[in-house]
Structures are given as structure tokens and as C-alpha cells.
Short mmCIF file of C-alpha atoms and ligand atoms in Angstrom, two decimals:
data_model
loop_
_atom_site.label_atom_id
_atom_site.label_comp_id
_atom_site.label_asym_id
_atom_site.label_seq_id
_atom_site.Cartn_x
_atom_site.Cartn_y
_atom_site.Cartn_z
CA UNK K 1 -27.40 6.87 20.29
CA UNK K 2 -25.60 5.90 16.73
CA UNK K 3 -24.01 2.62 16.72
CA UNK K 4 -20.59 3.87 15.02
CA UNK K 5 -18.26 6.32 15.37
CA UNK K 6 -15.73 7.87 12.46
CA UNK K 7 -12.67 9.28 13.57
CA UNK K 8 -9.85 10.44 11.98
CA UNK K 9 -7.11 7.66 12.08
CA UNK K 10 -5.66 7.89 15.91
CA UNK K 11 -1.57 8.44 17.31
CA UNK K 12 -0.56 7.24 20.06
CA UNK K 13 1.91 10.24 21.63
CA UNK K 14 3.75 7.81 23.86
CA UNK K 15 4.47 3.87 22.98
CA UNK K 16 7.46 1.33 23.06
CA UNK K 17 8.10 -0.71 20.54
CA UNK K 18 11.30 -2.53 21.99
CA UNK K 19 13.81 -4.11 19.16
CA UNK K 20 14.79 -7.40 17.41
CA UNK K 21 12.17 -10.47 18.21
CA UNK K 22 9.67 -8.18 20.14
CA UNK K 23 9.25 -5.29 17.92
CA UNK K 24 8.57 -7.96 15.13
CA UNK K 25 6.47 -9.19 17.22
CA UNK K 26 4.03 -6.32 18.71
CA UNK K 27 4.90 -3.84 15.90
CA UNK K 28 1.48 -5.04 13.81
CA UNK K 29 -0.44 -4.57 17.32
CA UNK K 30 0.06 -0.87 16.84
CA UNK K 31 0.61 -0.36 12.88
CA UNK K 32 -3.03 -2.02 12.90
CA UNK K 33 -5.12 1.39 14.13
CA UNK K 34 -2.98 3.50 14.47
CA UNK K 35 -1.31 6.36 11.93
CA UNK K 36 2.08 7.53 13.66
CA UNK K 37 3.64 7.02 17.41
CA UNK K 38 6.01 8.82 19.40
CA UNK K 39 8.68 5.66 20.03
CA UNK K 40 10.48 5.59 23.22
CA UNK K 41 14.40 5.60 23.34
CA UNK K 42 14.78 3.17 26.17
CA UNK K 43 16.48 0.53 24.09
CA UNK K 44 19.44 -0.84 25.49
CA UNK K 45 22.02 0.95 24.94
CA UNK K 46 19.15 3.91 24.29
CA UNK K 47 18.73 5.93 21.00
CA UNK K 48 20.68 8.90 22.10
CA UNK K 49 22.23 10.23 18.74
CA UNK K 50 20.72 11.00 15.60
CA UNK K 51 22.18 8.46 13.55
CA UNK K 52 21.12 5.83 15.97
CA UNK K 53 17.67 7.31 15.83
CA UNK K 54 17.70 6.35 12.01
CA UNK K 55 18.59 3.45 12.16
CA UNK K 56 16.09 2.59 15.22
CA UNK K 57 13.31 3.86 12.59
CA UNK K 58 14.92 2.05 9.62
CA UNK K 59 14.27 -1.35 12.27
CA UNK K 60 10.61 -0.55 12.88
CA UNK K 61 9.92 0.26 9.33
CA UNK K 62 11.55 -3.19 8.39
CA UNK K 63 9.62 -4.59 11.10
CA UNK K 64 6.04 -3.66 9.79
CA UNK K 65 3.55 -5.90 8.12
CA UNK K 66 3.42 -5.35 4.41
CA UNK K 67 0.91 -2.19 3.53
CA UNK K 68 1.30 -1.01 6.59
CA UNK K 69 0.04 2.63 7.04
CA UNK K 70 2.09 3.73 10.41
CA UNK K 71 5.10 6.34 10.79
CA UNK K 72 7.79 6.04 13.52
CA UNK K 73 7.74 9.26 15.27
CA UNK K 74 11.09 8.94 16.79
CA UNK K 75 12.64 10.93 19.94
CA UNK K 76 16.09 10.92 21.75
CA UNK K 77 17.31 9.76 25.24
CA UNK K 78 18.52 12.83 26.73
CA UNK K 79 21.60 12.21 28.98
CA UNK K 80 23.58 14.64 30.50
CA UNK K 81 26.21 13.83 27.34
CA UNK K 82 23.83 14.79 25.02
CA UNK K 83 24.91 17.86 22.84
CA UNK K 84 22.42 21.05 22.26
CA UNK K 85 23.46 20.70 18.42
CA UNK K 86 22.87 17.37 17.36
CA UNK K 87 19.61 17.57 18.99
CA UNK K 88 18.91 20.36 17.02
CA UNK K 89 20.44 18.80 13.85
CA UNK K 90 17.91 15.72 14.53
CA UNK K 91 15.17 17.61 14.75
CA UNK K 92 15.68 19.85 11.54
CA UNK K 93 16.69 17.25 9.61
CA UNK K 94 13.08 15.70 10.50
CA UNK K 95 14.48 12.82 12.09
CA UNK K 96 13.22 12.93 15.82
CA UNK K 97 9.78 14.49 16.61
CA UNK K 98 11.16 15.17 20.82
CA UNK K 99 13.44 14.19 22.83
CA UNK K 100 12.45 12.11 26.27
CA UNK K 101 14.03 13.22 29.68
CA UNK K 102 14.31 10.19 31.98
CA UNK K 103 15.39 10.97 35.76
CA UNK K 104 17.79 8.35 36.15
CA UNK K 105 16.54 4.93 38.09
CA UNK K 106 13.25 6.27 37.19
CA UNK K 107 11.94 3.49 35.36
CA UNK K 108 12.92 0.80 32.93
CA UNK K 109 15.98 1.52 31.78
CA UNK K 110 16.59 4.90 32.85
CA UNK K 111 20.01 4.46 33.83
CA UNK K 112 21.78 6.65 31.45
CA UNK K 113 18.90 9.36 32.22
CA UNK K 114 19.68 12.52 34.24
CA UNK K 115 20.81 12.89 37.63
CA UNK K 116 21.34 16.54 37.63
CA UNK K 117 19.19 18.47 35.82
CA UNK K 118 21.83 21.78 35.86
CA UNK K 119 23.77 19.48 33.63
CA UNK K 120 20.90 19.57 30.82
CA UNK K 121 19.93 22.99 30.91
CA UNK K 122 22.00 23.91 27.90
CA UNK K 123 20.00 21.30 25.99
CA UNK K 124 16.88 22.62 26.93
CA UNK K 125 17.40 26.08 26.62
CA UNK K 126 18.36 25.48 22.57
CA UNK K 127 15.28 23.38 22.40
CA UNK K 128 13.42 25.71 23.86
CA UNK K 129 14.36 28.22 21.12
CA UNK K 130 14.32 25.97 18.43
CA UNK K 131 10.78 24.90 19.51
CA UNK K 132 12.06 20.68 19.67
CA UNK K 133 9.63 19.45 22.90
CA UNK K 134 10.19 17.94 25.69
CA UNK K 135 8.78 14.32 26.95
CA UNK K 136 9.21 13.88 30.60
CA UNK K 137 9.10 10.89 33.17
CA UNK K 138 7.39 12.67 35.84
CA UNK K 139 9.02 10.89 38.95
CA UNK K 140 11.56 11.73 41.68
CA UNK K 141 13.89 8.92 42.33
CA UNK K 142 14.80 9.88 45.76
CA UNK K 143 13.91 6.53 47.70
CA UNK K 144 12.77 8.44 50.56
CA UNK K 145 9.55 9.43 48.79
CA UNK K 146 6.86 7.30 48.75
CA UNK K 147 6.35 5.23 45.10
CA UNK K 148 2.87 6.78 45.35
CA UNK K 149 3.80 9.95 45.84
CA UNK K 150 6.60 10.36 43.46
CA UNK K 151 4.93 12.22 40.24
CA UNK K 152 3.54 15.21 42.71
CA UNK K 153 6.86 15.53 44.21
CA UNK K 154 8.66 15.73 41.26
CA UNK K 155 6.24 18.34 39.73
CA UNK K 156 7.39 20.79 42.64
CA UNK K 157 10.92 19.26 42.87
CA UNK K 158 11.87 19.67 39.17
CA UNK K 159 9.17 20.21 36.97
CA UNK K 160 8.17 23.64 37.76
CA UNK K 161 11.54 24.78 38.54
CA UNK K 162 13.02 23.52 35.10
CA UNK K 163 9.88 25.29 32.93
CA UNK K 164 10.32 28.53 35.07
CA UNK K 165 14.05 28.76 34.14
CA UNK K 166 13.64 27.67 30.43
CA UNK K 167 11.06 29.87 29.31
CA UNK K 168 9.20 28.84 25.44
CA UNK K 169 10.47 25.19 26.69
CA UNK K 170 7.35 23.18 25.09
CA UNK K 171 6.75 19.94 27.61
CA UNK K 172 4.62 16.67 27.50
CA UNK K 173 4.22 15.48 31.12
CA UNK K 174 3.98 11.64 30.26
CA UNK K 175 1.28 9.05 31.36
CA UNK K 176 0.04 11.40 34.28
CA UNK K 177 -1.41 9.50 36.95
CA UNK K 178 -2.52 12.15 39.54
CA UNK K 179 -5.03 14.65 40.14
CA UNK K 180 -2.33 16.77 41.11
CA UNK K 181 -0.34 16.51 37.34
CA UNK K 182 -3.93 17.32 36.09
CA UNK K 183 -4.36 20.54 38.00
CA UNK K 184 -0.49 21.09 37.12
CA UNK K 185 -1.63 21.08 33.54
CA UNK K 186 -4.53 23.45 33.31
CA UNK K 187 -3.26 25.70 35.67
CA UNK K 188 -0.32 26.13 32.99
CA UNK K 189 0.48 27.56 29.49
CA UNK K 190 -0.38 25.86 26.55
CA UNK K 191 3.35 25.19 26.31
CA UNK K 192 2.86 22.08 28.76
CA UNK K 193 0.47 18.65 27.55
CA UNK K 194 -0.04 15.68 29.00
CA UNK K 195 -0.56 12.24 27.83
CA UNK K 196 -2.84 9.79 30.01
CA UNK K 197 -2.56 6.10 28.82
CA UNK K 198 -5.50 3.94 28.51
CA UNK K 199 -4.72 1.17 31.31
CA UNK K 200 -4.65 4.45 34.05
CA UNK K 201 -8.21 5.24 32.92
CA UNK K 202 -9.36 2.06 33.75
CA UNK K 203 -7.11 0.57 36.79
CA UNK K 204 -6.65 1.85 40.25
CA UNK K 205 -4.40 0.20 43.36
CA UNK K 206 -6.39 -1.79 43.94
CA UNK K 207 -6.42 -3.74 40.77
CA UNK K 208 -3.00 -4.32 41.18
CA UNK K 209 -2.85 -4.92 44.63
CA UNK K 210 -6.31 -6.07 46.69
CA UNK K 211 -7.04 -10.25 46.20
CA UNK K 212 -3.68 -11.23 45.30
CA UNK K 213 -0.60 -9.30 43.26
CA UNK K 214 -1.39 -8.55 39.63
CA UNK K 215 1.90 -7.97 37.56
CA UNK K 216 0.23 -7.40 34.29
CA UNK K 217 -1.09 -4.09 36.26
CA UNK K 218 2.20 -2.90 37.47
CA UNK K 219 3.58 -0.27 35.11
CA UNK K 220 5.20 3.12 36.19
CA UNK K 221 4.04 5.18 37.57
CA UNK K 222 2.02 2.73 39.01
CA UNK K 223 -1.94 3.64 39.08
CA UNK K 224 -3.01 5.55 42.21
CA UNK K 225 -5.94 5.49 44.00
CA UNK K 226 -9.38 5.66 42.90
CA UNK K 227 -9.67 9.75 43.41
CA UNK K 228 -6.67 9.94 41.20
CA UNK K 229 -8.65 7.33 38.31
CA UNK K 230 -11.39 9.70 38.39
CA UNK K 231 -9.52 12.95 37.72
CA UNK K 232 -7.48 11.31 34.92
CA UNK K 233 -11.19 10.30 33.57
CA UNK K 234 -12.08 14.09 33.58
CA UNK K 235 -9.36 15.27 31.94
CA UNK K 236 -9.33 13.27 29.19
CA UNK K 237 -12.68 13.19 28.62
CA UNK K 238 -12.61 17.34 29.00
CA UNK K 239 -12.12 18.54 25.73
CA UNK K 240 -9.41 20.45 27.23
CA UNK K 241 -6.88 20.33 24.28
CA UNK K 242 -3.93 19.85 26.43
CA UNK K 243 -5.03 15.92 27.04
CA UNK K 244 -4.07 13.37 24.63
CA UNK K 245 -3.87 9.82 24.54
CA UNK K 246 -0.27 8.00 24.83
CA UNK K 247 -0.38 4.18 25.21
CA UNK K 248 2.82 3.86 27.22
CA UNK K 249 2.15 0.78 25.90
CA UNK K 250 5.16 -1.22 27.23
CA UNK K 251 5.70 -5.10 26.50
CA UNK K 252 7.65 -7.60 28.77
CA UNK K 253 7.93 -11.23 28.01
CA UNK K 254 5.23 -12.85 30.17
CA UNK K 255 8.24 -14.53 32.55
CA UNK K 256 9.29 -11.15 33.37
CA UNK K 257 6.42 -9.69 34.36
CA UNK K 258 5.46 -12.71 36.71
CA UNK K 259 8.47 -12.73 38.48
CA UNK K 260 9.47 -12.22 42.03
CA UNK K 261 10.61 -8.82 40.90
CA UNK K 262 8.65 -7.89 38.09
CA UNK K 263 9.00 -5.36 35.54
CA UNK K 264 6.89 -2.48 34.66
CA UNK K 265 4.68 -2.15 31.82
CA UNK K 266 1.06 -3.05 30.64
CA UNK K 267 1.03 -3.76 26.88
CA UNK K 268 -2.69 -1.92 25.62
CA UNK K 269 -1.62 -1.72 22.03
CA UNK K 270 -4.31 -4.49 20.94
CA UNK K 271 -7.14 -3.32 22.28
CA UNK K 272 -6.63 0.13 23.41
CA UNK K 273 -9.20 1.70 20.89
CA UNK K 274 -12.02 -0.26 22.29
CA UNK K 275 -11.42 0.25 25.90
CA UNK K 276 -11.66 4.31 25.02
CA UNK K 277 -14.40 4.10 23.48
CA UNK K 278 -15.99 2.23 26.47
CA UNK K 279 -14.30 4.77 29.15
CA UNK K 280 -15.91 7.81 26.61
CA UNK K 281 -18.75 5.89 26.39
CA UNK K 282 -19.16 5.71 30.16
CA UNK K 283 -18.33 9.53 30.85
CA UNK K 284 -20.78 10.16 28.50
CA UNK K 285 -17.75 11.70 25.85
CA UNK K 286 -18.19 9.80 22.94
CA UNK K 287 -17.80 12.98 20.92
CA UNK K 288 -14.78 14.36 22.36
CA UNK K 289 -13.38 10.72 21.90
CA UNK K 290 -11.63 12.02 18.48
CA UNK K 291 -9.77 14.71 19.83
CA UNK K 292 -8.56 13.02 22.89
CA UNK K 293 -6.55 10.31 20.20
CA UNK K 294 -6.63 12.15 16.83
CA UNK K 295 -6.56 16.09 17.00
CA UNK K 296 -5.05 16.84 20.55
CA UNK K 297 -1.52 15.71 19.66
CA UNK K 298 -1.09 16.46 16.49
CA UNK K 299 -1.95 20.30 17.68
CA UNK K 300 0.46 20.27 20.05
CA UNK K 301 3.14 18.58 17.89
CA UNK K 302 2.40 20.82 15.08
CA UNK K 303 2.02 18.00 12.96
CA UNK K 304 -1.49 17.80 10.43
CA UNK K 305 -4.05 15.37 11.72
CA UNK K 306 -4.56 12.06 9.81
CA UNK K 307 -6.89 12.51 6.66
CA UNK K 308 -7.62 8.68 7.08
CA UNK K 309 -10.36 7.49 9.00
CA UNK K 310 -11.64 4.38 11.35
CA UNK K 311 -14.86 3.56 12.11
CA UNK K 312 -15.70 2.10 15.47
CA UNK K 313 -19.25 -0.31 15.77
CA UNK K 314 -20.89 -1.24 18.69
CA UNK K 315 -21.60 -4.92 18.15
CA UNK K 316 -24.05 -6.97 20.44
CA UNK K 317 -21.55 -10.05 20.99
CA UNK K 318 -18.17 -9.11 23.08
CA UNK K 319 -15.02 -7.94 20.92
CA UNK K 320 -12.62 -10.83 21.25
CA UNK K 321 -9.06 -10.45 21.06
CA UNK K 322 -6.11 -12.34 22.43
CA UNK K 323 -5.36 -13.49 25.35
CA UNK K 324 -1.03 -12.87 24.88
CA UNK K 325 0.17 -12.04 21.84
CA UNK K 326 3.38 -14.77 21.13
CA UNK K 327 6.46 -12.90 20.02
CA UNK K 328 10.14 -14.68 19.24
CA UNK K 329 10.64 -12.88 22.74
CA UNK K 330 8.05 -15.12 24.21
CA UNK K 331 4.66 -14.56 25.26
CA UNK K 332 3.12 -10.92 26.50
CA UNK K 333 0.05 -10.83 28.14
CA UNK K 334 -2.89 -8.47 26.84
CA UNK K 335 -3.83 -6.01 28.98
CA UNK K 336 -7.13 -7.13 30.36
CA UNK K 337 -10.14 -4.08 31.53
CA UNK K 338 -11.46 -6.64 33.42
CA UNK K 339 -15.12 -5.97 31.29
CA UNK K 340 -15.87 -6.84 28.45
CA UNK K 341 -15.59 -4.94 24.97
CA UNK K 342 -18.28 -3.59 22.92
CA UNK K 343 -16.99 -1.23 20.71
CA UNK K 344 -15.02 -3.38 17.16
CA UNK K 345 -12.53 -1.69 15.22
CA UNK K 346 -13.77 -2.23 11.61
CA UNK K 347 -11.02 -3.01 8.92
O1 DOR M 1 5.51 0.94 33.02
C1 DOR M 1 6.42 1.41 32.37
N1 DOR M 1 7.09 0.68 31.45
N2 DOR M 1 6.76 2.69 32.57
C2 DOR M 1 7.83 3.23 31.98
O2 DOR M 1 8.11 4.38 32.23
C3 DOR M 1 8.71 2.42 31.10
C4 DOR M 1 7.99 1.30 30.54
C5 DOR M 1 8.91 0.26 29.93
O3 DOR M 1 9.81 0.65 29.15
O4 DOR M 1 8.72 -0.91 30.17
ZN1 ZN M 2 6.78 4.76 28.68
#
């Protein structure tokens, strides 16, 4: 079996890139491999107007190394304030790429999000028509559902009830963590996607939870259990079109993370790349590794794949890479496989 691998330069359909001190901070971590992102809107306040999108992008762009080859795709916070026309306006003018529905209390700051989704439909019936999609938080927030449980319940809940009464409505179910979003998926149109993040194809439960709590493995939704691992590993090692990768790369300062209540998020920006290569590698999908980060979502965001390349080597001697990365908002701790890395991005 060759020893490198060429792909086109990858995206990363789903990543947060924070503000002020921590952008500066992680921005290169990303702008490093990969070409564009589709940037969260869960600042606080959140990026729910055009002009505020702008400026968000104006930040990130300011925030980049020098040279840097990466484009801010940027999205808006749909509340259930947000006006049908200046999403539309946004998105012609080329300024947001989607727009991101949190259910409200989902997740990290998800506050302003939705609490009744009759209240959007207006929204999502012009972006529907106008062809603007959809990124979705796929959890209930009704506390009498199980944490575990929460992304299949809100498929039947309020996913399949919203897409059967907005017809055309083009969705990305985010960082799906069940066999049963999977299924959801390829038992649907090509108007619906999904992006599976690299820490869910490596991490069950029981990372997080058997020996002792790990916070640096709590994200949302939080991993499920190992039958769950294994169908997110088929699908994005599949070929079906519909997978693609997004990070939901999400960095807290080290002090929040280890906290008595700890926020969500596991920051894979640094060495995402080489852990898919090893997952791919494992499934015995090294080939389908290049659409699965650098064809899938461009198809499904019309958008033209990169024209630049990467070239991946196995090397002998583990990849090393470090530990936290130190940001003027303190420390954040690399995601860690828990197995070491074979697979070197070259420069
Ligand atoms: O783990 C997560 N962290 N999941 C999310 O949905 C939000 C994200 C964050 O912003 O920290
Ligand atoms: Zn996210």
C-alpha cells in the first residue's frame, strides 16, 4: 500500500472559531490544512444579521497568519426574530453560506435559538425557495429525555416534521452521533447531509466516562455507545455522498473544561487530518478519504472543490503535535485519539 496520499485541499463543513484572544489564537490551527469552513454563529451576542456576519468574517480574516490560504464560510443564528429577507439578502449578496438552527438550551450558547419552531417557518419556507441551507443542532431540549437519547428524539420530534412541511428545504443534520441520524440520512432525499466530526469517529461513552471523568471528551451531543461509533464509522467511510466531515471543532479555555460543570467541546482542529486518515486507514477507506473532507461538501454546498492539494505521508516515527495549544484566552487542550499518529501532513 502507497505511503502518501494527495487530496484536494480539505473544508471542514462545521467549526468554531470563537472571537477576540481565542480566534487569534486557534485560527492558524485550522487556516493550516484546511481551504474554507462553515463558522458557527454562537458568539456572544450571536451573528444573527448580515452586517454582523461581515464584520465576524472581517475578524477572522484579520485574525489569520500572513499567506494564509483559508475562507470564512460564514452562517447566521436563526432566532425566532430573524427576518425571511435579510436572510435572503445575506445569502445573495454572498455573505453567509447557511444559516444554523439552534433549539434553544441546546448547547453552548443556544439561548437566543428557537423554542417554537412554528415561529421560524416563514424563514424556512423562503430559504427553502431561495435554495439558502439549513444547519441543524439535532437535539430536543425537553429535560425529560434522556441526554443520550436526545438526537433520535428530536429527528421524530422536529426534524421530520419541519422537512415534511417545508418541502426543497436543503438540511445539514450536524455532528450526527447515532445510528439512528445515519439511517435518517440515507433513507432521505439528497436534500438532507450530514456532517460527522472526527472526535465521534474515534470516542465512545466510555472514553468519557469509564476510569474516571474525561472533560476534554465531553462535547454535544456527547458520543454514544460503541454500536453508535461503529455506524458513524460506516457512514463516513461509505462513499455515500451525503457524509462529510465537520470538525465541530469547539475550543474552551482548559479551566473551563475541567471544571465542576464543564463545558462542551473537543478542539480536533490540530490534528484532525491525521486521525482520518488513521480511522480510513483502519476501515480499510483510504480512497474514499478525499471525498469524505474534500468533494462531499462542496457538492452539497454547490460550491467548486479546492484545486489545491495536500499530501499526507505515512512516516515510521509518531506525528507529534501539541499537547494544548496556549491562546491569550488561556490554554486548550488537544484533542487526544488516545493512539498514536502515523499519517504527517506535509507543508
Ligand atoms: O460540543 C459542542 N461544543 N457542541 C456544540 O454544539 C457547541 C460547541 C461549542 O460551541 O462549544
Ligand atoms: Zn458545533
Amino acid at each position: 500500500m502507497s505511503d502518501t496520499i494527495t487530496l484536494r485541499r480539505p473544508d471542514d463543513w462545521h467549526l468554531h472559531l470563537r472571537d477576540g484572544d481565542m480566534l487569534r489564537g486557534i485560527a492558524p490551527e485550522s487556516a493550516r490544512h484546511f481551504a474554507r469552513a462553515i463558522i458557527m454563529p454562537n458568539l456572544v451576542p450571536p451573528v444573527v444579521t448580515g452586517a454582523e456576519a461581515r464584520a465576524y468574517r472581517d475578524r477572522i480574516l484579520a485574525a489569520l497568519p500572513e499567506g494564509a490560504d483559508f475562507t470564512p464560510l460564514m452562517t447566521l443564528y436563526l432566532t425566532e426574530a430573524t427576518e425571511a429577507a435579510d436572510v435572503i439578502a445575506a445569502h445573495r449578496d454572498g455573505l453567509i453560506a447557511a444559516v444554523k438552527l439552534y433549539p434553544a438550551g441546546a448547547t453552548t450558547n443556544s439561548a437566543s435559538g428557537v423554542r417554537d419552531f412554528d415561529r421560524v417557518r416563514g424563514v424556512l419556507e423562503a430559504m427553502a425557495e431561495a435554495g439558502v441551507p439549513l444547519c441543524v443542532h439535532g437535539e430536543v431540549t425537553d429535560p425529560g429525555i434522556d441526554i443520550f437519547d436526545r438526537e433520535a428524539v428530536f429527528i421524530d420530534r422536529v426534524l421530520d416534521p419541519l422537512r415534511r412541511a417545508t418541502p426543497g428545504l436543503r438540511v445539514v443534520m450536524e455532528h450526527v452521533t447515532t445510528a439512528d441520524a445515519t439511517a435518517y440520512v440515507r433513507a432521505s432525499s439528497s436534500d438532507l447531509a450530514a456532517t460527522i466530526t472526527t472526535h465521534h469517529l474515534v470516542i465512545n461513552r466510555n472514553h468519557i466516562l469509564a476510569g474516571g471523568i474525561r472533560p476534554h471528551y465531553y462535547c454535544l451531543p456527547v458520543a454514544k455507545r460503541e454500536s453508535h461509533r461503529l455506524a458513524l464509522r460506516a457512514a463516513a467511510t461509505s462513499g455515500d455522498a451525503r457524509f462529510f466531515l465537520g470538525t465541530d471543532s469547539a475550543p474552551h479555555p482548559d479551566p473551563a473544561k475541567e471544571s465542576a460543570c464543564g463545558c462542551a467541546g473537543c478542539f480536533t482542529a490540530t490534528n484532525t487530518l491525521s486521525i482520518l486518515a488513521h480511522v480510513f486507514e483502519e476501515e480499510g477507506a483510504l480512497d474514499l478519504l478525499e471525498g469524505f473532507t474534500s468533494l462531499n461538501g462542496p457538492a452539497f454546498y454547490r460550491l467548486p472543490p479546492n484545486e489545491a492539494r495536500i499530501t499526507l505521508r505515512r512516516q515510521a516515527e509518531p506525528v507529534t503535535y501539541p499537547a494544548r495549544i496556549n491562546t491569550g484566552a488561556g490554554p486548550v487542550t488537544v484533542f487526544d485519539p488516545g493512539f498514536a499518529l502515523h499519517w504527517a501532513i506535509e507543508a
